[in-house]
Coordinates of C-alpha atoms in Angstrom, one line a residue:
X1 CA 16.4 -0.2 27.4
X2 CA 16.3 2.0 24.8
X3 CA 17.9 2.4 21.7
X4 CA 18.0 6.7 21.4
X5 CA 20.7 8.4 22.6
X6 CA 21.5 11.8 22.7
X7 CA 21.0 14.0 19.5
X8 CA 24.7 15.3 20.2
X9 CA 26.3 11.5 20.5
X10 CA 28.3 9.9 17.0
X11 CA 25.5 7.5 15.4
X12 CA 25.9 4.9 12.9
X13 CA 21.7 4.7 12.7
X14 CA 19.6 6.4 10.4
X15 CA 16.7 8.1 12.2
X16 CA 13.7 8.5 10.3
X17 CA 10.5 10.7 11.1
X18 CA 7.5 10.4 9.1
X19 CA 3.9 11.3 9.4
X20 CA 1.3 8.5 8.6
X21 CA -1.9 7.6 9.1
X22 CA -2.8 3.8 10.6
X23 CA -5.6 1.7 9.4
X24 CA -8.5 1.0 11.6
X25 CA -8.2 -2.7 13.7
X26 CA -10.8 -3.9 11.3
X27 CA -8.5 -2.9 8.3
X28 CA -5.5 -4.3 10.1
X29 CA -7.3 -7.4 9.8
X30 CA -8.3 -7.2 6.3
X31 CA -4.5 -6.4 5.7
X32 CA -3.1 -9.2 7.7
X33 CA -5.0 -11.7 6.1
X34 CA -3.8 -10.6 2.7
X35 CA 0.0 -10.4 4.2
X36 CA -0.3 -13.8 5.7
X37 CA -1.6 -15.1 2.5
X38 CA 1.7 -14.5 0.4
X39 CA 4.0 -17.2 0.8
X40 CA 7.5 -17.0 1.1
X41 CA 9.0 -13.0 2.0
X42 CA 11.6 -12.0 3.7
X43 CA 9.8 -10.5 6.7
X44 CA 6.5 -9.3 6.8
X45 CA 5.1 -5.8 8.7
X46 CA 3.9 -6.4 12.2
X47 CA -0.2 -5.2 12.3
X48 CA 1.1 -2.6 14.7
X49 CA 3.4 -0.9 12.1
X50 CA 0.9 -0.9 9.2
X51 CA 0.9 2.5 8.5
X52 CA 0.8 5.1 4.9
X53 CA 3.4 7.6 4.8
X54 CA 2.4 11.0 3.8
X55 CA 5.9 12.7 4.6
X56 CA 9.6 11.4 5.2
X57 CA 12.3 13.3 7.3
X58 CA 15.7 11.6 7.6
X59 CA 18.4 12.4 10.2
X60 CA 21.7 10.9 10.8
X61 CA 21.0 11.0 14.6
X62 CA 18.9 11.7 16.9
X63 CA 15.8 14.0 16.0
X64 CA 17.0 16.9 18.5
X65 CA 13.5 18.2 20.2
X66 CA 13.5 21.6 18.7
X67 CA 13.0 19.9 14.8
X68 CA 10.1 17.4 16.9
X69 CA 8.6 20.6 18.2
X70 CA 8.5 22.2 14.8
X71 CA 7.0 19.0 13.3
X72 CA 4.4 19.1 15.7
X73 CA 3.3 22.4 15.9
X74 CA 3.0 22.1 12.0
X75 CA 0.9 18.9 12.4
X76 CA -1.1 20.5 15.0
X77 CA -2.4 23.6 12.3
X78 CA -3.0 21.1 9.7
X79 CA -6.7 21.1 10.2
X80 CA -7.5 18.0 8.2
X81 CA -10.9 16.2 7.7
X82 CA -11.3 12.8 8.8
X83 CA -10.7 11.1 5.5
X84 CA -11.9 7.3 3.9
X85 CA -8.5 5.5 2.7
X86 CA -9.5 2.3 0.5
X87 CA -6.7 0.1 -1.1
X88 CA -7.9 -2.4 -3.7
X89 CA -4.8 -3.2 -5.5
X90 CA -1.9 -5.7 -4.4
X91 CA 1.6 -5.0 -5.7
X92 CA 5.0 -6.9 -6.1
X93 CA 7.8 -5.3 -7.1
X94 CA 10.4 -7.6 -6.9
X95 CA 11.2 -6.1 -3.3
X96 CA 8.5 -4.8 -1.6
X97 CA 4.9 -6.0 -1.4
X98 CA 2.1 -2.9 -1.4
X99 CA -1.2 -2.1 -1.2
X100 CA -2.0 1.0 -2.9
X101 CA -5.1 2.4 -3.9
X102 CA -7.1 1.8 -7.2
X103 CA -8.6 5.2 -7.0
X104 CA -6.9 8.5 -7.0
X105 CA -7.5 10.1 -3.6
X106 CA -8.2 14.1 -4.0
X107 CA -8.7 14.3 -0.4
X108 CA -5.6 12.5 0.9
X109 CA -3.4 14.3 -2.2
X110 CA -4.8 18.1 -1.0
X111 CA -4.2 17.3 3.3
X112 CA -1.1 15.7 2.5
X113 CA 0.3 18.5 0.3
X114 CA -1.1 20.9 2.8
X115 CA 1.2 19.3 5.1
X116 CA 4.3 19.1 3.4
X117 CA 3.8 22.7 2.7
X118 CA 3.3 23.6 6.1
X119 CA 6.4 21.4 7.2
X120 CA 8.9 23.3 4.5
X121 CA 7.6 26.4 5.5
X122 CA 8.9 25.4 8.9
X123 CA 12.4 24.0 7.8
X124 CA 11.7 20.8 7.7
X125 CA 12.5 19.3 4.0
X126 CA 11.7 16.2 3.0
X127 CA 13.5 13.1 2.2
X128 CA 15.6 13.6 -0.9
X129 CA 13.7 11.9 -3.7
X130 CA 11.0 11.3 -1.8
X131 CA 7.5 11.3 -3.9
X132 CA 4.3 10.8 -2.5
X133 CA 2.6 7.5 -3.6
X134 CA -0.1 6.5 -1.2
X135 CA 0.3 2.8 -0.2
X136 CA 0.8 0.3 2.6
X137 CA 3.9 -2.2 3.0
X138 CA 3.0 -5.3 3.9
X139 CA 6.2 -7.3 3.3
X140 CA 9.8 -7.2 2.2
X141 CA 12.2 -9.5 0.6
X142 CA 9.5 -11.3 -2.1
X143 CA 11.2 -11.9 -5.0
X144 CA 7.9 -11.9 -7.2
X145 CA 6.2 -8.9 -9.5
X146 CA 2.7 -8.7 -9.9
X147 CA -0.3 -6.6 -10.0
X148 CA -3.6 -8.3 -8.8
X149 CA -6.9 -6.7 -7.6
X150 CA -7.8 -7.4 -4.3
X151 CA -11.3 -7.0 -2.1
X152 CA -11.3 -2.9 -1.4
X153 CA -9.8 -2.4 2.4
X154 CA -11.7 0.8 3.4
X155 CA -11.5 2.7 6.6
X156 CA -12.1 6.6 8.1
X157 CA -8.7 7.8 8.6
X158 CA -9.0 10.3 11.9
X159 CA -5.8 10.3 13.2
X160 CA -2.6 11.6 12.0
X161 CA 0.6 10.2 13.7
X162 CA 4.3 11.3 13.9
X163 CA 6.6 8.1 14.2
X164 CA 10.5 7.9 14.6
X165 CA 11.7 5.2 13.2
X166 CA 15.2 3.6 13.7
X167 CA 15.8 1.9 9.8
X168 CA 17.0 -1.4 10.3
X169 CA 16.6 -1.7 13.7
X170 CA 12.7 -2.4 13.5
X171 CA 11.8 0.2 16.1
X172 CA 8.7 3.1 15.5
X173 CA 8.4 5.3 18.7
X174 CA 5.0 7.5 18.2
X175 CA 6.2 10.6 19.2
X176 CA 2.8 12.8 18.3
X177 CA -1.2 12.1 17.6
X178 CA -3.5 14.6 15.8
X179 CA -7.4 13.7 15.8
X180 CA -8.7 15.0 12.2
X181 CA -11.9 15.8 11.3
X182 CA -12.7 17.8 14.4

């Protein structure tokens, strides 16, 4: 059963389309070990939903096919390199728990900027107030605030994905995949 309905119906669900990089299987195992050792939290992000968001677009209704097609065309045109992603810092901000890069990643930032520019030209605005801050969210609902170094988790990201998320319903649908570095 799908929770998606025709784009012309009246819905109360926030639909979020986002482009993301997914960790490798090895990196997912390393992330899971850190996540599973956190202690009490409201919810863990399941392995299959771990990702680093590059661009977010919110919709009040199911995205129409034209929007998805425009976003897909931009993704296909953005020739990006396969890139190394490295996470070395664990942060609890009183609500979410995140893994962040310990160092600046200029190749990732340049790729993200190129993607965002292409989407803006195609008439796809980013979510109001969205600012690219590279991280992987691993849990929600931890009251503690902390910042600490963790053993470096690194992978070569060679695929960009477009995801349709039904916010609050924990449903992610992959709408497209594009190889990087070819």
